[in-house]
Amino acid sequence: MGNLTGCRWLTVFSLVVCVSWMSGCIEQSDTLIDDQGARLSAFNWNVPDHIPLPHEPADNPMSEEKFELGRHLFYDTRLSVNGRVSCGSCHHQDKAFSDGVARPVGATGERHPRNSQALVNVAWYNNLTWANPALGRIEQQVMLPLFGDAPIEHGINEFNKDTILDSIQRVPRYASLFAAAFPEQAEPLQGDLAWDNIVKSIASFVRGLASFNSPFDRNEHSAAARRGEALFNSERLECFHCHDGYNFSNATIDRGITQLEPLFHNTGLYNVDGLGAYPYPNTGRHEVTEVASHMGQFRAPSLRNVELTAPYNHDGSVATLDDVIANYAAGGRLITQGPHVGDGRMSPLKDGFIVSFDISPDEQADLVAFLQSLTDHEFISNPRFSDPWASEPENTL
Amino acid sequence: MKWLLPVLACWSVQGYAHQIPQTQSGLNVDFSVVANWRSANVVDEYQFWQVPGTLMGGHAYPARQGVVVEEATLGLAYRFDANTYGVMALASHAGDGEHASVALEHAYVGVMCCQENGPWVAEIGQMSGMFSPRLARHAKDRWFADADLAHDVLFGRHLHDEGVRVWLHETKGWSVGLEGWRGKAFPATDHSNAGAWDVFARYQLQTTLWHALVGGWWYEASAQARADHRYGGGHQHTPIAPPGQTAPLFADVRYTGDTRLAGVYADLRFDALAHGRVGLELEMIDAELDGVVHDGIRQANLQATQQTLTVQPYWQWQAHTLAMRYEHIRTDNQLVGAAAPRLAQESGLANPEQITPRRYGIAWHWQWRDALALRTEWLRDESTERARNRVAVGVTWQYRATPHH
């Protein structure tokens, strides 16, 4: 009898617990997502919601006014030793801000040792230029072409900078553009402060060059491109290991990324000494660090708009996308004549993902179709990124 | 050990995976095969099964349309002497294509002692968790072919791990125990020293008319970079779909942190009806997650409370059982960090439609022959964004060989 009473009690107790629990459980489920302001910016980035915003430096937050001033300065040839070169001279909008030549020439005729990089989603790179692990801010990078002397690009130096600044100050439009961009400053176009503002404004324009509106982004790429996408993401070709993520580069950083090791890769493009050496001075990361194992290591560039940025690789030595794929398919490049003879396929410093693979002509065509589907035609024709001086009569400048 | 027989009898159909072999000498063999036909998939081909608002993993593979050999088990148990025994069990479970596998689920030895105050039992080796009787059941032991939704989500379907168990065995109706695990099994990982542990207690009353079993448990696990090994973890290969179909790459999002679960359960049965017996089983689990959701470069802090309910009333008449089951999972998650939106989406924790996953169904189980049972069930599955109905028909072949004196 005692057991029977106990059982009934247990039954009642269990039912009470059950009903209580159920009444609590039928509340609606929810997931609260707090990005701690990661989507906040004073600047309209014009990127899809699923693309995380890039970092903005605390001492140079983005603004539309700085972006607009930067656009004018980016295309202004006055910012050079002889008025012949602007940033836009080597970064053409219709080529996704590359220039279509193997190696560009500076204001004084000096040829740059490396290929002009496309300026596409630069704000999302964790390090800048082809292979400098220490260069992480666009403001730092902008100084190199403006003031660098090895090689000379714009050719601005201590002796001519006042003259050049004077030519900028003479353009009536700049007074209002500088005032709008730096409203907290009384004289934003004067002295060293003006140069600081010039650098920050150009950096803002470059930072704002966002491209995420290709057929691939709109899921409008062709059947061939989709087949190529599958190949790109396959373990056979291994492309996606270095060109991964929404920016197709493993050197991508954004506000959501908390840790990222600088990644550089030797793709077996050269092997001039049989030990993996690259031709001087283009030794990649090794040029900066002087660490032997860093020989020939370069950052994986974004593949967005890659169709427009030929010739390829750090020195522009590969003419077409088909040639690029052929080098990867061979597991490196074999050079049989000229000053850089060597078998990159045998390089001991080659990245582990550079392995040879078989690819049929049809598959290669599909892969190229996929790469072409990454071209953002709005980006290369958007007036917002275009040369503001191009359509203006000389006397209005 | 006379008391053991009625206990085992109670679990004879809705049994659970633990057993202490009977006192006869010789080898106890338990072999079973469960096969089912289902009318529909849980998720479409080349899609991942992810219950919204949860982190899944383990072996919680989605049920597939068509005929599937759900599981095949082979259990061996041997009594070395009056107080020492060994248990071994192999089981194959239907997975997701290539993931179907054979696993050593049990390989443990046990020692009993202190009969005057117990008995107390100590077991060591590869074992199932004993804290939740429903969790330890195989498909051959259930009225329904599908495992409980709560166990799929919180334990990756089942829990087999290396560990040690010490428990007071059915003494005056009480069983109380402590289990310490290496942490190989979801939701733990064995990368850390923390592993997992649990405590449990249950009380059983048995009368002529009534059977009642109530219990509670507490389980804690620690995980480091825990992957959803159903689809991710380690080196990933891009899934290949036929032309015209899409096979998305699984986002390999990991979880590092603690999981604390508390559960209560009851199994009540009334045998005094003229036409059979009625019973009610229920289990409620409260899960607390405190950790970080991350991939190689992003992270977001996660605080989550997830509550599950499983209610299963049933009616038995002769060899027939009619069972109903209702299940739901309420999730309350907070994901904080700049990468929270992306990681929430990729991990499955995002729940923009505020879905409370539910599932309910009805099953008819017919013990046609001693070794053969047939099962038919209908299930309404609202555990994902798209509700689905499915019907399952199955057969269970179970063979037991117990040595005679």
CSV table of C-alpha atoms in Angstrom, one decimal, chain B residues 73-379:
chain,number,residue,atom,x,y,z
B,73,THR,CA,24.4,-4.2,-33.0
B,74,LEU,CA,26.3,-7.1,-31.6
B,75,GLY,CA,26.6,-7.2,-27.8
B,76,LEU,CA,28.6,-9.6,-25.8
B,77,ALA,CA,28.6,-9.9,-22.0
B,78,TYR,CA,30.4,-12.4,-19.8
B,79,ARG,CA,30.4,-13.0,-16.1
B,80,PHE,CA,33.8,-14.0,-15.0
B,81,ASP,CA,32.7,-14.7,-11.4
B,82,ALA,CA,30.1,-13.6,-8.9
B,83,ASN,CA,31.4,-10.0,-8.9
B,84,THR,CA,33.2,-9.4,-12.1
B,85,TYR,CA,32.0,-9.1,-15.7
B,86,GLY,CA,32.9,-7.7,-19.0
B,87,VAL,CA,30.7,-6.2,-21.7
B,88,MET,CA,31.5,-5.5,-25.4
B,89,ALA,CA,29.3,-4.1,-28.1
B,90,LEU,CA,29.8,-3.3,-31.7
B,91,ALA,CA,27.2,-1.2,-33.6
B,92,SER,CA,26.9,0.1,-37.1
B,93,HIS,CA,24.7,3.2,-37.6
B,94,ALA,CA,23.3,4.7,-40.7
B,95,GLY,CA,25.2,7.8,-41.4
B,96,ASP,CA,25.2,10.3,-44.2
B,97,GLY,CA,26.6,8.5,-47.2
B,98,GLU,CA,30.2,7.8,-46.5
B,99,HIS,CA,29.7,8.4,-42.7
B,100,ALA,CA,28.0,5.1,-42.0
B,101,SER,CA,30.4,3.2,-39.8
B,102,VAL,CA,30.9,0.4,-37.3
B,103,ALA,CA,31.9,1.6,-33.9
B,104,LEU,CA,33.0,-0.1,-30.7
B,105,GLU,CA,30.4,1.3,-28.3
B,106,HIS,CA,31.1,-0.9,-25.3
B,107,ALA,CA,34.3,-2.4,-24.1
B,108,TYR,CA,34.3,-2.3,-20.3
B,109,VAL,CA,34.7,-4.4,-17.3
B,110,GLY,CA,32.8,-4.1,-14.1
B,111,VAL,CA,33.2,-5.1,-10.5
B,112,MET,CA,30.6,-5.4,-7.8
B,113,CYS,CA,31.2,-5.2,-4.2
B,114,CYS,CA,29.8,-4.3,-0.8
B,115,GLN,CA,26.6,-6.3,-1.2
B,116,GLU,CA,25.5,-5.5,2.3
B,117,ASN,CA,25.3,-1.8,1.5
B,118,GLY,CA,24.4,-2.0,-2.1
B,119,PRO,CA,25.7,-3.5,-4.3
B,120,TRP,CA,28.2,-0.9,-5.4
B,121,VAL,CA,29.4,-1.2,-9.0
B,122,ALA,CA,32.6,0.1,-10.6
B,123,GLU,CA,33.0,0.0,-14.3
B,124,ILE,CA,35.8,1.2,-16.6
B,125,GLY,CA,36.3,1.3,-20.3
B,126,GLN,CA,34.3,2.4,-23.3
B,127,MET,CA,30.7,2.8,-22.2
B,128,SER,CA,27.4,4.6,-22.8
B,129,GLY,CA,26.4,7.3,-20.5
B,130,MET,CA,24.0,5.9,-17.9
B,131,PHE,CA,22.7,9.1,-16.6
B,132,SER,CA,19.8,9.3,-19.0
B,133,PRO,CA,18.1,6.0,-19.8
B,134,ARG,CA,16.5,7.3,-23.0
B,135,LEU,CA,19.9,8.6,-24.3
B,136,ALA,CA,21.4,5.1,-24.0
B,137,ARG,CA,18.7,3.4,-26.1
B,138,HIS,CA,19.2,2.2,-29.6
B,139,ALA,CA,16.7,2.1,-32.4
B,140,LYS,CA,15.9,-1.5,-31.5
B,141,ASP,CA,14.8,-0.3,-28.0
B,142,ARG,CA,12.6,2.6,-29.1
B,143,TRP,CA,9.0,2.7,-30.3
B,144,PHE,CA,10.1,5.3,-32.8
B,145,ALA,CA,12.8,4.8,-35.4
B,146,ASP,CA,14.3,8.3,-34.9
B,147,ALA,CA,16.3,9.1,-31.8
B,148,ASP,CA,14.9,11.9,-29.5
B,149,LEU,CA,15.4,15.3,-31.0
B,150,ALA,CA,16.9,16.5,-27.7
B,151,HIS,CA,19.6,13.9,-27.8
B,152,ASP,CA,20.4,14.5,-31.5
B,153,VAL,CA,20.9,18.2,-30.7
B,154,LEU,CA,22.6,18.1,-27.3
B,155,PHE,CA,24.5,14.8,-27.4
B,156,GLY,CA,24.9,14.2,-31.1
B,157,ARG,CA,22.4,11.3,-30.8
B,158,HIS,CA,24.2,9.2,-28.3
B,159,LEU,CA,27.1,9.2,-25.9
B,160,HIS,CA,29.8,6.6,-25.9
B,161,ASP,CA,33.0,7.5,-24.3
B,162,GLU,CA,36.0,6.2,-22.3
B,163,GLY,CA,35.5,6.6,-18.7
B,164,VAL,CA,34.9,5.3,-15.2
B,165,ARG,CA,31.6,4.8,-13.5
B,166,VAL,CA,30.9,4.2,-9.8
B,167,TRP,CA,27.4,3.7,-8.8
B,168,LEU,CA,25.1,2.3,-6.2
B,169,HIS,CA,23.0,-0.3,-8.0
B,170,GLU,CA,19.2,-0.5,-7.3
B,171,THR,CA,19.4,-0.4,-3.6
B,172,LYS,CA,16.0,0.1,-1.9
B,173,GLY,CA,14.9,1.5,-5.2
B,174,TRP,CA,17.7,3.9,-5.5
B,175,SER,CA,20.5,4.1,-8.0
B,176,VAL,CA,23.1,6.8,-7.6
B,177,GLY,CA,26.3,7.2,-9.5
B,178,LEU,CA,29.2,9.3,-10.8
B,179,GLU,CA,30.7,9.0,-14.3
B,180,GLY,CA,33.9,10.6,-15.4
B,181,TRP,CA,34.7,10.8,-19.1
B,182,ARG,CA,37.7,11.3,-21.2
B,183,GLY,CA,35.7,13.7,-23.3
B,184,LYS,CA,35.9,12.0,-26.7
B,185,ALA,CA,32.1,12.2,-27.3
B,186,PHE,CA,30.1,15.3,-28.3
B,187,PRO,CA,29.5,17.7,-26.6
B,188,ALA,CA,33.0,17.4,-25.2
B,189,THR,CA,36.3,17.2,-26.9
B,190,ASP,CA,39.4,15.3,-25.6
B,191,HIS,CA,41.8,18.1,-26.5
B,192,SER,CA,41.6,19.5,-23.0
B,193,ASN,CA,42.1,17.9,-19.7
B,194,ALA,CA,38.7,18.9,-18.6
B,195,GLY,CA,36.8,16.1,-20.4
B,196,ALA,CA,33.3,15.5,-19.1
B,197,TRP,CA,31.6,14.1,-16.0
B,198,ASP,CA,28.1,13.5,-14.7
B,199,VAL,CA,26.2,12.5,-11.6
B,200,PHE,CA,22.8,10.8,-11.6
B,201,ALA,CA,20.2,9.5,-9.3
B,202,ARG,CA,17.0,7.7,-9.9
B,203,TYR,CA,14.4,6.0,-7.8
B,204,GLN,CA,12.2,3.1,-8.9
B,205,LEU,CA,9.0,1.8,-7.4
B,206,GLN,CA,7.4,-1.4,-8.6
B,207,THR,CA,4.0,-2.7,-7.4
B,208,THR,CA,1.5,-5.0,-8.9
B,209,LEU,CA,-0.2,-2.2,-10.7
B,210,TRP,CA,2.3,0.5,-10.9
B,211,HIS,CA,5.8,0.9,-12.2
B,212,ALA,CA,7.4,4.3,-11.7
B,213,LEU,CA,11.0,5.4,-12.4
B,214,VAL,CA,12.0,9.0,-11.8
B,215,GLY,CA,15.5,10.4,-11.9
B,216,GLY,CA,17.7,13.4,-12.5
B,217,TRP,CA,21.2,14.0,-13.7
B,218,TRP,CA,23.8,16.7,-14.1
B,219,TYR,CA,26.4,16.6,-16.9
B,220,GLU,CA,29.3,18.9,-17.7
B,221,ALA,CA,31.6,18.9,-20.6
B,222,SER,CA,34.4,21.1,-21.8
B,223,ALA,CA,35.2,21.5,-25.5
B,224,GLN,CA,38.1,23.0,-27.4
B,225,ALA,CA,37.6,23.9,-31.0
B,226,ARG,CA,34.8,21.4,-31.2
B,227,ALA,CA,33.8,20.7,-34.8
B,228,ASP,CA,30.6,19.4,-36.2
B,229,HIS,CA,32.2,16.2,-37.4
B,230,ARG,CA,29.1,15.2,-39.4
B,231,TYR,CA,30.2,17.6,-42.1
B,232,GLY,CA,33.3,19.5,-41.0
B,233,GLY,CA,36.4,19.2,-38.9
B,234,GLY,CA,39.9,18.5,-40.2
B,235,HIS,CA,40.6,18.7,-43.9
B,236,GLN,CA,37.4,19.3,-45.9
B,237,HIS,CA,36.6,18.2,-49.3
B,238,THR,CA,34.2,20.1,-51.5
B,239,PRO,CA,31.0,18.2,-51.9
B,240,ILE,CA,30.3,17.3,-55.5
B,241,ALA,CA,26.7,17.6,-56.7
B,242,PRO,CA,25.4,16.5,-60.1
B,243,PRO,CA,24.9,19.2,-62.8
B,244,GLY,CA,22.1,21.5,-62.0
B,245,GLN,CA,22.3,21.0,-58.2
B,246,THR,CA,24.2,22.9,-55.6
B,247,ALA,CA,26.4,21.4,-53.0
B,248,PRO,CA,27.5,24.2,-50.6
B,249,LEU,CA,30.7,24.0,-48.7
B,250,PHE,CA,30.2,23.4,-45.0
B,251,ALA,CA,31.4,26.3,-42.8
B,252,ASP,CA,33.7,24.7,-40.3
B,253,VAL,CA,32.7,26.8,-37.3
B,254,ARG,CA,34.0,25.5,-33.9
B,255,TYR,CA,32.9,25.8,-30.3
B,256,THR,CA,35.2,26.3,-27.4
B,257,GLY,CA,33.7,26.4,-24.0
B,258,ASP,CA,31.6,24.7,-21.4
B,259,THR,CA,28.3,22.8,-21.7
B,260,ARG,CA,26.3,22.2,-18.6
B,261,LEU,CA,23.1,20.1,-18.8
B,262,ALA,CA,20.6,19.1,-16.2
B,263,GLY,CA,17.9,16.6,-16.9
B,264,VAL,CA,14.9,15.0,-15.1
B,265,TYR,CA,12.9,12.1,-16.4
B,266,ALA,CA,10.1,9.9,-15.5
B,267,ASP,CA,8.8,6.6,-16.7
B,268,LEU,CA,5.3,5.8,-15.3
B,269,ARG,CA,3.2,2.8,-16.1
B,270,PHE,CA,-0.1,1.6,-15.0
B,271,ASP,CA,-0.9,-2.1,-15.5
B,272,ALA,CA,-4.4,-2.4,-14.2
B,273,LEU,CA,-6.4,-1.8,-17.3
B,274,ALA,CA,-8.6,-4.5,-18.7
B,275,HIS,CA,-7.0,-4.1,-22.1
B,276,GLY,CA,-3.4,-3.8,-21.5
B,277,ARG,CA,-1.3,-1.1,-19.8
B,278,VAL,CA,-0.7,2.6,-20.3
B,279,GLY,CA,2.4,4.5,-19.6
B,280,LEU,CA,4.0,7.9,-19.9
B,281,GLU,CA,7.7,8.7,-20.4
B,282,LEU,CA,9.1,12.1,-20.3
B,283,GLU,CA,12.5,13.8,-20.2
B,284,MET,CA,13.3,17.5,-19.8
B,285,ILE,CA,16.8,18.9,-20.2
B,286,ASP,CA,18.1,22.3,-19.6
B,287,ALA,CA,21.4,23.1,-21.4
B,288,GLU,CA,23.6,26.0,-20.7
B,289,LEU,CA,26.4,26.9,-23.1
B,290,ASP,CA,29.1,29.4,-22.1
B,291,GLY,CA,31.9,29.8,-24.6
B,292,VAL,CA,33.2,31.1,-27.9
B,293,VAL,CA,32.0,30.3,-31.4
B,294,HIS,CA,34.9,30.7,-33.8
B,295,ASP,CA,36.6,29.7,-37.0
B,296,GLY,CA,40.3,30.2,-37.7
B,297,ILE,CA,40.1,33.9,-37.7
B,298,ARG,CA,36.8,35.1,-36.2
B,299,GLN,CA,35.1,34.6,-32.9
B,300,ALA,CA,32.1,35.6,-30.9
B,301,ASN,CA,31.1,35.0,-27.4
B,302,LEU,CA,28.1,32.6,-26.9
B,303,GLN,CA,25.8,32.4,-23.9
B,304,ALA,CA,22.9,30.1,-24.6
B,305,THR,CA,20.1,28.4,-22.7
B,306,GLN,CA,18.3,25.6,-24.5
B,307,GLN,CA,15.5,23.6,-23.0
B,308,THR,CA,14.1,20.4,-24.4
B,309,LEU,CA,11.0,18.4,-23.6
B,310,THR,CA,10.2,14.9,-24.7
B,311,VAL,CA,6.8,13.4,-23.8
B,312,GLN,CA,5.9,9.9,-24.9
B,313,PRO,CA,2.6,8.4,-23.7
B,314,TYR,CA,1.8,4.9,-24.8
B,315,TRP,CA,-0.7,2.1,-24.6
B,316,GLN,CA,0.2,-1.6,-24.8
B,317,TRP,CA,-2.1,-4.4,-25.5
B,318,GLN,CA,-0.7,-7.9,-25.9
B,319,ALA,CA,2.1,-7.6,-28.5
B,320,HIS,CA,0.9,-4.2,-29.8
B,321,THR,CA,2.1,-0.8,-28.6
B,322,LEU,CA,0.6,2.5,-29.7
B,323,ALA,CA,2.9,5.4,-28.8
B,324,MET,CA,2.9,9.1,-29.3
B,325,ARG,CA,5.8,11.4,-28.9
B,326,TYR,CA,6.0,15.2,-28.7
B,327,GLU,CA,9.3,17.0,-28.6
B,328,HIS,CA,10.5,20.6,-28.7
B,329,ILE,CA,13.6,22.6,-28.1
B,330,ARG,CA,13.4,26.2,-26.9
B,331,THR,CA,16.6,28.2,-27.6
B,332,ASP,CA,17.6,31.5,-26.1
B,333,ASN,CA,21.0,32.4,-27.4
B,334,GLN,CA,23.2,35.5,-27.2
B,335,LEU,CA,26.1,35.9,-29.6
B,336,VAL,CA,28.3,38.9,-29.1
B,337,GLY,CA,31.1,40.2,-31.1
B,338,ALA,CA,31.9,41.8,-34.4
B,339,ALA,CA,31.8,38.5,-36.2
B,340,ALA,CA,28.6,37.4,-34.5
B,341,PRO,CA,26.3,37.8,-37.5
B,342,ARG,CA,28.5,35.8,-39.7
B,343,LEU,CA,29.3,33.1,-37.2
B,344,ALA,CA,25.6,32.8,-36.1
B,345,GLN,CA,24.7,32.2,-39.7
B,346,GLU,CA,27.5,29.7,-40.4
B,347,SER,CA,27.1,27.8,-37.1
B,348,GLY,CA,23.4,27.4,-37.3
B,349,LEU,CA,22.8,29.5,-34.2
B,350,ALA,CA,21.0,32.2,-36.1
B,351,ASN,CA,17.3,31.8,-35.8
B,352,PRO,CA,15.8,34.8,-37.7
B,353,GLU,CA,12.4,33.2,-37.9
B,354,GLN,CA,12.4,32.5,-34.2
B,355,ILE,CA,11.6,28.9,-34.7
B,356,THR,CA,11.1,26.7,-31.7
B,357,PRO,CA,11.9,23.3,-33.2
B,358,ARG,CA,9.1,20.7,-32.6
B,359,ARG,CA,8.4,17.2,-33.7
B,360,TYR,CA,5.5,15.0,-33.0
B,361,GLY,CA,4.3,11.7,-34.2
B,362,ILE,CA,2.6,8.4,-33.6
B,363,ALA,CA,4.0,4.9,-33.8
B,364,TRP,CA,2.5,1.4,-33.9
B,365,HIS,CA,4.9,-1.3,-32.7
B,366,TRP,CA,4.0,-4.9,-33.2
B,367,GLN,CA,6.1,-7.6,-31.6
B,368,TRP,CA,5.2,-10.1,-34.3
B,369,ARG,CA,7.5,-12.9,-33.3
B,370,ASP,CA,9.8,-13.3,-30.4
B,371,ALA,CA,12.7,-12.0,-32.4
B,372,LEU,CA,10.8,-9.9,-34.9
B,373,ALA,CA,9.0,-6.7,-34.5
B,374,LEU,CA,7.3,-4.4,-37.0
B,375,ARG,CA,7.0,-0.7,-36.7
B,376,THR,CA,5.0,1.9,-38.5
B,377,GLU,CA,5.1,5.6,-37.6
B,378,TRP,CA,4.1,9.0,-38.8
B,379,LEU,CA,6.1,12.0,-37.9
